[in-house]
Amino acid sequence: MKHPIRQTVLLNSIPVRPLHLLKHIGRLADERGVSVYLVGGVVRDLLLKRENLDLDLTVEGDGIAFARLVADRYGAGLAVFERFSTARLAFPDGLKMDIATTRQESYAQPALLPTVQPASIEADLSRRDFTINAIAAQLNPQQFGRVLDPCGGQRDLRARTIRVLHAGSFQDDPTRIFRAIRFEQRFGFRLERATVRLLAQAASADLIQGLSGPRLQNEILLLFAERDPVRAIARLGQLKLLRFLHRRLCYTKDVEDVLAAVPKALAWWARRFPDSAIDRPMVYLMALSSKSSSTVVAWIIRRLALSREQAKHMGFVGRRVDRALKKLTDKGTAKPSQVYRLLADFSDEALVLLLAKQRSMQHGAHVSLLKRHLVAYVKNKAVKTALTGRDLQAMGLQPGPQYKAILGKLLDARIDGTIKTEADERALVEKQL
Ligand code: ATP
Ligand code: MG
């Protein structure tokens, strides 16, 4: 009897608990009379021996019904997205899994989301983005570990190549342009020749203009969340893809220098302030925009449909950072309270950008001075006055705008260390009166 080609070995490198779960899911699939596969990024990463526990499953049959069955058996949380025939499961031990129905897609209009119909696993694989992401491994017990690779994904993994599945791929879905660069950069692969040409054609046909703000934002920020965004950005520049942020985006040597200084600035920040959660992709976007006009920045904010908070970070990139840097490295700004006032409304992301920008100017003394200012500033953010508005009222002061001024003076004096106690504060208030 001939056995199907198996790569049980492949699946056996999955950690023991998820592996157990997958085997059991394969048995459930037999009970249901459906075929179930592990598919996409996780299979690619297994073949590359890279850890990945984003378990994507796809079912030839009713994926959602099957997901309900699995969720029932395991007491897993279930979220169903009917429109995309997918469901997300959250298992009690924290493991997450997506289960989809194998499907075909048709694109009524380029760059818009497709309509989907159920289809065979082969058809499902052939609607995917790149050959390396179009490999499946079956989970049903008799076929456990059987690899389906109709598009030559394993060959391209060995050749370290990113290749689209057909000539219209980027037209169907221009997000694949950014995905191609994301995988190329992440794995250190190369875009296959025809794929580069198709990508360049798609880019020059302005298909990316058709992408909605949220989708473009998602792609850009995912790319900037990779390990080496500086190189990824350089690659975008090389492929003329930065003009999709704005055609007058200023991407000069100076900007490259600021970008190149971001990783070290982020690393310093993380070492100094391990508890602060920095939005790293955002810092790269800010650095990339750091020499563009405020009109261009405002346009990018709209184009990418940035949230209010993201837009606030972007508001620092131009003149505000430059002005702050100038003052901070000026001898006249010596008092801690001055530094505090100067930086008071800066986001942490803007502070990291400040440091990156200073580093890019290669003025060592100023970099150390700025670091000292940043450390002092972050410490001083925790300083509070003992007295409040109510205390001022009790001291006989009429409520009004002067409260803010007086409390501000008290805070400055606390930060500068010229007063230390509540009694000092009271004395200072009395003196002001
Ligand atoms: P990552 O490790 O970044 O998550 P991934 O390959 O898992 O990479 P996902 O975005 O999680 O990427 O998508 C899972 C799978 O879905 C992909 O491997 C691919 O097969 C398919 N896919 C995702 N996005 C697209 C797309 N835009 N066009 C075609 N297929 C896609
Ligand atoms: Mg994934």
Coordinates of C-alpha atoms and ligand atoms in Angstrom, one line a residue:
M1 CA 0.0 0.0 0.0
K2 CA 1.3 3.4 -0.9
H3 CA 1.3 6.1 1.7
P4 CA 0.7 9.7 0.9
I5 CA 3.8 11.9 1.3
R6 CA 4.0 12.9 4.9
Q7 CA 5.9 15.4 6.8
T8 CA 4.8 14.3 10.3
V9 CA 8.2 15.5 11.3
L10 CA 7.2 19.0 10.2
L11 CA 4.2 19.2 12.5
N12 CA 6.1 17.4 15.3
S13 CA 8.2 20.4 15.8
I14 CA 5.1 22.2 17.1
P15 CA 5.2 22.5 20.9
V16 CA 3.6 19.6 22.6
R17 CA 0.3 21.2 23.8
P18 CA -0.7 22.8 20.6
L19 CA 0.4 19.7 18.8
H20 CA -1.9 17.6 20.9
L21 CA -4.7 20.0 20.2
L22 CA -4.2 19.9 16.5
K23 CA -4.2 16.1 16.5
H24 CA -7.4 16.1 18.4
I25 CA -8.9 18.6 16.0
G26 CA -7.9 16.3 13.1
R27 CA -9.9 13.5 14.8
L28 CA -12.9 15.8 15.2
A29 CA -12.7 16.6 11.5
D30 CA -12.9 12.9 10.7
E31 CA -16.0 12.7 12.9
R32 CA -17.5 15.5 11.0
G33 CA -16.5 14.2 7.6
V34 CA -14.5 17.3 6.7
S35 CA -10.8 17.9 5.8
V36 CA -8.9 20.4 8.0
Y37 CA -5.5 22.0 7.3
L38 CA -3.0 24.1 9.0
V39 CA -2.2 26.9 6.6
G40 CA -0.3 30.1 5.7
G41 CA 2.2 31.8 7.9
V42 CA 2.5 29.1 10.5
V43 CA 3.3 26.4 7.9
R44 CA 5.9 28.7 6.3
D45 CA 7.5 29.4 9.7
L46 CA 7.5 25.7 10.6
L47 CA 9.4 25.0 7.4
L48 CA 11.8 27.9 8.2
K49 CA 12.1 26.6 11.8
R50 CA 10.9 29.9 13.1
E51 CA 8.6 30.0 16.1
N52 CA 5.0 30.9 15.3
L53 CA 1.9 30.1 17.3
D54 CA -0.6 31.9 15.2
L55 CA -2.5 28.8 14.3
D56 CA -4.5 29.4 11.1
L57 CA -6.7 26.5 10.2
T58 CA -8.9 26.1 7.2
V59 CA -11.7 23.6 6.7
E60 CA -13.0 22.2 3.4
G61 CA -16.6 22.4 4.4
D62 CA -18.4 24.7 6.9
G63 CA -15.5 26.3 8.8
I64 CA -17.8 28.2 11.2
A65 CA -19.8 25.2 12.2
F66 CA -16.6 23.3 12.7
A67 CA -15.2 26.1 14.8
R68 CA -18.3 26.0 17.0
L69 CA -17.8 22.3 17.5
V70 CA -14.1 22.8 18.6
A71 CA -15.1 25.7 20.8
D72 CA -17.7 23.6 22.5
R73 CA -15.4 20.7 23.1
Y74 CA -12.7 22.8 24.6
G75 CA -14.7 25.5 26.3
A76 CA -12.9 28.1 24.1
G77 CA -14.2 31.6 23.5
L78 CA -15.5 32.1 20.0
A79 CA -15.9 35.2 17.8
V80 CA -17.5 34.6 14.4
F81 CA -17.0 36.8 11.3
E82 CA -19.7 35.6 9.0
R83 CA -18.8 38.0 6.2
F84 CA -15.3 36.4 5.9
S85 CA -16.4 32.9 6.8
T86 CA -13.9 32.9 9.7
A87 CA -14.0 32.4 13.4
R88 CA -11.5 33.1 16.1
L89 CA -11.1 30.8 19.1
A90 CA -9.5 31.6 22.4
F91 CA -8.6 28.5 24.4
P92 CA -8.7 28.5 28.2
D93 CA -4.9 28.1 28.3
G94 CA -4.4 31.3 26.3
L95 CA -3.8 29.7 22.9
K96 CA -5.5 31.5 20.0
M97 CA -6.6 30.0 16.7
D98 CA -8.4 31.1 13.5
I99 CA -10.6 28.7 11.7
A100 CA -11.8 29.6 8.2
T101 CA -13.7 28.0 5.3
T102 CA -11.6 27.2 2.3
R103 CA -12.7 29.8 -0.3
Q104 CA -12.2 31.6 -3.5
E105 CA -12.2 35.3 -3.8
S106 CA -13.3 37.6 -6.6
Y107 CA -12.3 41.2 -6.8
A108 CA -15.2 43.3 -8.2
Q109 CA -12.9 46.3 -8.1
P110 CA -9.2 46.5 -7.5
A111 CA -8.1 47.5 -4.0
L112 CA -11.5 46.9 -2.5
L113 CA -12.3 43.9 -0.3
P114 CA -13.2 40.8 -2.3
T115 CA -16.4 38.7 -2.3
V116 CA -15.9 35.1 -1.2
Q117 CA -17.3 31.7 -2.1
P118 CA -16.5 28.3 -0.7
A119 CA -13.9 26.3 -2.7
S120 CA -11.4 23.5 -2.5
I121 CA -8.2 23.7 -0.5
E122 CA -6.2 24.0 -3.8
A123 CA -8.4 27.0 -4.9
D124 CA -8.0 28.5 -1.5
L125 CA -4.2 28.2 -1.6
S126 CA -4.1 29.8 -5.1
R127 CA -5.9 32.9 -4.0
R128 CA -3.2 33.7 -1.5
D129 CA -0.5 36.4 -1.7
F130 CA 2.8 34.6 -2.2
T131 CA 3.9 31.0 -2.9
I132 CA 5.6 30.8 0.5
N133 CA 2.3 31.6 2.2
A134 CA 0.3 29.1 0.1
I135 CA 1.3 25.9 1.7
A136 CA -1.0 23.7 3.8
A137 CA -0.5 20.7 6.1
Q138 CA -3.5 18.4 6.6
L139 CA -4.6 17.5 10.2
N140 CA -7.0 14.5 9.6
P141 CA -5.4 11.5 11.3
Q142 CA -4.9 9.3 8.2
Q143 CA -3.2 12.3 6.4
F144 CA -1.7 14.0 9.4
G145 CA 1.2 16.1 8.2
R146 CA 0.5 15.7 4.5
V147 CA 1.8 18.8 2.8
L148 CA -0.1 20.5 0.0
D149 CA 2.0 22.9 -2.0
P150 CA 0.5 23.4 -5.4
C151 CA 2.3 26.7 -6.0
G152 CA 5.9 25.7 -5.3
G153 CA 6.1 27.4 -2.0
Q154 CA 8.8 25.0 -0.6
R155 CA 11.0 25.5 -3.7
D156 CA 10.7 29.3 -3.1
L157 CA 11.5 29.0 0.6
R158 CA 14.7 27.1 -0.3
A159 CA 15.5 29.7 -2.9
R160 CA 14.7 32.5 -0.4
T161 CA 12.3 34.1 -2.9
I162 CA 9.0 36.0 -2.6
R163 CA 6.8 35.3 -5.6
V164 CA 3.2 36.2 -6.4
L165 CA 0.9 33.5 -7.7
H166 CA -0.4 35.4 -10.8
A167 CA 0.2 38.5 -12.7
G168 CA -2.9 40.3 -11.4
S169 CA -2.1 39.8 -7.8
F170 CA -1.0 43.3 -6.8
Q171 CA -3.9 44.7 -8.8
D172 CA -6.4 42.5 -6.9
D173 CA -5.0 43.6 -3.6
P174 CA -2.4 46.4 -3.4
T175 CA -1.8 45.7 0.3
R176 CA 0.3 42.8 -1.1
I177 CA 2.9 45.4 -2.3
F178 CA 3.7 46.2 1.4
R179 CA 3.3 42.6 2.5
A180 CA 5.9 41.6 -0.2
I181 CA 8.4 44.0 1.4
R182 CA 7.5 43.0 4.9
F183 CA 8.4 39.3 4.2
E184 CA 11.4 40.2 2.0
Q185 CA 12.8 42.2 4.8
R186 CA 11.9 39.9 7.7
F187 CA 13.4 36.8 6.2
G188 CA 16.2 38.5 4.2
F189 CA 14.6 37.0 1.0
R190 CA 14.5 38.5 -2.5
L191 CA 11.6 39.5 -4.6
E192 CA 11.5 37.2 -7.7
R193 CA 12.2 39.1 -11.0
A194 CA 8.7 39.1 -12.5
T195 CA 7.3 39.9 -9.0
V196 CA 9.5 43.1 -8.8
R197 CA 8.3 44.1 -12.2
L198 CA 4.7 43.5 -11.4
L199 CA 5.1 45.4 -8.1
A200 CA 6.7 48.4 -9.9
Q201 CA 3.9 48.4 -12.5
A202 CA 1.2 48.2 -9.8
A203 CA 2.9 51.1 -7.9
S204 CA 3.2 53.3 -11.0
A205 CA -0.5 52.6 -11.8
D206 CA -1.3 54.4 -8.6
L207 CA -3.4 51.4 -7.4
I208 CA -2.3 52.2 -3.8
Q209 CA -4.4 55.4 -4.0
G210 CA -7.4 53.1 -4.0
L211 CA -6.6 51.7 -0.6
S212 CA -8.6 53.0 2.3
G213 CA -6.8 55.0 5.0
P214 CA -7.1 52.2 7.7
R215 CA -5.8 49.5 5.3
L216 CA -2.8 51.6 4.2
Q217 CA -2.1 52.6 7.8
N218 CA -2.3 49.0 8.9
E219 CA 0.3 47.9 6.2
I220 CA 2.7 50.8 6.9
L221 CA 2.6 50.3 10.7
L222 CA 3.0 46.5 10.4
L223 CA 6.0 47.1 8.2
F224 CA 7.4 49.6 10.8
A225 CA 6.8 47.0 13.5
E226 CA 9.3 44.6 11.9
R227 CA 12.7 44.2 13.4
D228 CA 14.6 46.5 11.1
P229 CA 12.2 49.3 9.9
V230 CA 15.1 51.5 8.8
R231 CA 16.0 49.1 6.0
A232 CA 12.3 48.5 5.2
I233 CA 11.8 52.2 4.8
A234 CA 14.9 52.5 2.6
R235 CA 13.4 49.7 0.5
L236 CA 10.1 51.6 0.2
G237 CA 12.1 54.6 -1.0
Q238 CA 14.0 52.6 -3.5
L239 CA 10.7 51.2 -4.9
K240 CA 9.2 54.7 -5.0
L241 CA 6.5 53.7 -2.5
L242 CA 7.0 56.5 -0.1
R243 CA 5.2 58.9 -2.3
F244 CA 2.0 57.2 -1.3
L245 CA 2.3 58.9 2.0
H246 CA 2.6 62.2 0.2
R247 CA 4.3 63.0 -3.1
R248 CA 6.1 65.9 -1.4
L249 CA 7.3 63.8 1.6
C250 CA 10.8 65.0 2.3
Y251 CA 13.0 61.9 2.3
T252 CA 16.5 63.3 2.2
K253 CA 19.9 62.2 3.7
D254 CA 19.0 64.2 6.9
V255 CA 15.8 62.2 7.2
E256 CA 17.7 59.0 6.7
D257 CA 20.1 60.0 9.4
V258 CA 17.2 60.7 11.9
L259 CA 15.7 57.3 11.0
A260 CA 19.1 55.6 11.4
A261 CA 19.3 57.1 14.9
V262 CA 15.9 55.8 16.0
P263 CA 16.9 52.2 17.0
K264 CA 19.5 53.5 19.4
A265 CA 17.2 56.1 20.8
L266 CA 14.5 53.5 21.4
A267 CA 17.0 51.1 23.0
W268 CA 18.3 53.8 25.3
W269 CA 14.7 54.8 26.3
A270 CA 13.8 51.1 26.9
R271 CA 16.8 50.7 29.1
R272 CA 16.2 53.8 31.1
F273 CA 12.4 53.5 31.4
P274 CA 11.6 49.9 31.1
D275 CA 8.0 50.5 32.2
S276 CA 7.1 52.9 29.5
A277 CA 5.3 51.3 26.5
I278 CA 6.5 53.1 23.4
D279 CA 4.5 52.9 20.2
R280 CA 7.6 52.0 18.1
P281 CA 6.1 52.0 14.6
M282 CA 4.8 55.5 15.4
V283 CA 8.3 56.7 16.2
Y284 CA 9.5 55.5 12.8
L285 CA 6.6 57.2 11.1
M286 CA 7.4 60.4 13.0
A287 CA 11.0 60.2 12.1
L288 CA 10.1 59.6 8.5
S289 CA 8.0 62.7 8.5
S290 CA 10.4 64.8 10.5
K291 CA 11.6 67.1 7.8
S292 CA 8.3 67.5 5.9
S293 CA 6.2 70.6 6.0
S294 CA 3.3 70.8 8.4
T295 CA 0.9 70.7 5.4
V296 CA 2.4 67.4 4.3
V297 CA 2.2 66.0 7.8
A298 CA -1.4 67.1 8.1
W299 CA -2.1 65.3 4.9
I300 CA -0.4 62.1 6.0
I301 CA -2.5 62.1 9.2
R302 CA -5.6 62.3 7.0
R303 CA -4.4 59.8 4.4
L304 CA -3.6 57.2 7.0
A305 CA -6.8 57.9 9.0
L306 CA -4.6 58.2 12.1
S307 CA -6.4 58.2 15.5
R308 CA -6.5 61.3 17.6
E309 CA -3.6 60.0 19.7
Q310 CA -1.5 59.1 16.7
A311 CA -2.2 62.5 15.3
K312 CA -1.1 64.1 18.5
H313 CA 2.3 62.3 18.2
M314 CA 2.6 63.5 14.6
G315 CA 2.0 67.0 15.8
F316 CA 5.4 67.2 17.3
V317 CA 7.5 66.2 14.3
G318 CA 8.4 69.5 12.7
R319 CA 9.0 72.8 14.4
R320 CA 8.1 71.7 17.9
V321 CA 10.9 69.2 18.1
D322 CA 13.4 71.5 16.5
R323 CA 12.5 74.4 18.8
A324 CA 12.6 72.2 21.9
L325 CA 16.0 70.8 20.9
K326 CA 17.4 74.2 20.4
K327 CA 16.3 75.4 23.8
L328 CA 17.4 72.2 25.6
T329 CA 20.9 72.4 24.3
D330 CA 21.1 76.1 25.1
K331 CA 23.1 77.2 28.2
G332 CA 20.2 79.4 29.2
T333 CA 18.0 76.4 29.9
A334 CA 19.7 75.3 33.1
K335 CA 16.9 74.9 35.6
P336 CA 15.0 71.6 35.9
S337 CA 11.7 73.5 36.0
Q338 CA 12.5 75.1 32.6
V339 CA 13.1 71.7 31.1
Y340 CA 10.0 70.5 32.7
R341 CA 7.9 73.3 31.2
L342 CA 9.5 72.9 27.8
L343 CA 8.6 69.2 27.6
A344 CA 5.4 69.1 29.7
D345 CA 3.1 68.1 26.9
F346 CA 5.5 66.0 24.8
S347 CA 4.5 62.3 24.4
D348 CA 7.1 59.7 25.2
E349 CA 7.2 59.0 21.4
A350 CA 8.1 62.6 20.8
L351 CA 10.8 62.5 23.4
V352 CA 12.4 59.5 21.7
L353 CA 12.2 61.4 18.4
L354 CA 13.9 64.3 20.1
L355 CA 16.8 62.1 21.1
A356 CA 17.0 60.5 17.7
K357 CA 17.1 63.8 16.0
Q358 CA 19.9 65.1 18.3
R359 CA 21.9 61.9 17.8
S360 CA 21.6 62.3 14.0
M361 CA 23.3 65.7 14.3
Q362 CA 26.3 63.9 15.8
H363 CA 27.0 66.3 18.5
G364 CA 28.1 64.0 21.3
A365 CA 28.1 66.6 24.1
H366 CA 24.6 67.7 23.3
V367 CA 23.4 64.1 23.2
S368 CA 24.6 63.5 26.8
L369 CA 23.1 66.8 27.9
L370 CA 19.8 65.9 26.3
K371 CA 19.8 62.5 28.0
R372 CA 20.4 64.1 31.4
H373 CA 17.5 66.4 30.7
L374 CA 15.2 63.6 29.7
V375 CA 16.0 61.5 32.8
A376 CA 15.5 64.5 35.0
Y377 CA 12.3 65.4 33.2
V378 CA 10.8 61.9 33.6
K379 CA 11.6 61.9 37.3
N380 CA 10.2 65.4 37.7
K381 CA 6.9 64.4 36.1
A382 CA 6.1 62.6 39.4
V383 CA 6.7 65.7 41.5
K384 CA 3.5 67.2 43.1
T385 CA 2.9 70.2 45.3
A386 CA 1.5 69.6 48.8
L387 CA -0.9 72.5 48.6
T388 CA -3.9 72.5 46.4
G389 CA -6.5 75.1 45.3
R390 CA -8.5 74.3 48.4
D391 CA -5.5 75.1 50.6
L392 CA -5.1 78.4 48.9
Q393 CA -8.8 79.2 49.5
A394 CA -8.3 78.3 53.2
M395 CA -5.4 80.7 53.3
G396 CA -7.9 83.4 52.2
L397 CA -7.1 83.7 48.5
Q398 CA -10.0 84.5 46.2
P399 CA -10.4 81.7 43.6
G400 CA -9.3 82.8 40.1
P401 CA -6.6 82.5 37.5
Q402 CA -3.9 83.4 40.0
Y403 CA -4.4 79.9 41.5
K404 CA -2.8 78.4 38.5
A405 CA 0.1 80.8 38.5
I406 CA 0.8 80.3 42.2
L407 CA 0.6 76.5 42.1
G408 CA 2.8 76.6 39.0
K409 CA 5.4 78.6 40.9
L410 CA 5.2 76.2 43.8
L411 CA 5.7 73.2 41.4
D412 CA 8.7 74.9 39.7
A413 CA 10.3 75.6 43.1
R414 CA 9.7 72.0 44.2
I415 CA 11.3 70.7 40.9
D416 CA 14.2 73.0 41.3
G417 CA 14.7 71.9 44.9
T418 CA 14.5 75.4 46.3
I419 CA 11.6 74.3 48.6
K420 CA 11.1 70.9 50.1
T421 CA 8.2 70.9 52.5
E422 CA 4.6 72.0 52.8
A423 CA 5.7 74.7 55.3
D424 CA 8.1 75.9 52.6
E425 CA 5.2 76.1 50.2
R426 CA 3.1 78.0 52.6
A427 CA 5.9 80.5 53.2
L428 CA 6.3 81.0 49.5
V429 CA 2.6 81.6 49.0
E430 CA 2.6 84.2 51.9
K431 CA 5.6 85.9 50.3
Q432 CA 3.7 86.1 47.0
L433 CA 0.8 87.8 48.7
Ligands
ATP1 P1 2.7 37.1 9.9 O1 3.8 36.2 10.4 O2 3.2 38.5 9.6 O3 1.4 37.0 10.6 P2 1.3 35.6 7.9 O4 1.7 35.0 6.6 O5 0.7 34.8 9.0 O6 2.5 36.5 8.4 P3 -1.2 37.0 8.0 O7 -1.5 38.4 7.6 O8 -1.4 36.6 9.4 O9 0.2 36.7 7.4 O10 -2.1 36.1 7.0 C1 -2.2 34.7 7.1 C2 -2.2 34.1 5.8 O11 -3.4 34.6 5.0 C3 -1.0 34.4 4.9 O12 0.0 33.5 5.1 C4 -1.6 34.3 3.5 O13 -1.7 32.9 3.1 C5 -3.0 34.8 3.7 N1 -3.1 36.2 3.4 C6 -3.0 37.2 4.3 N2 -3.2 38.4 3.7 C7 -3.4 38.2 2.4 C8 -3.6 39.0 1.2 N3 -3.6 40.3 1.3 N4 -3.7 38.4 0.0 C9 -3.7 37.0 -0.1 N5 -3.5 36.2 1.0 C10 -3.3 36.8 2.2
MG2 MG -0.1 35.5 10.8

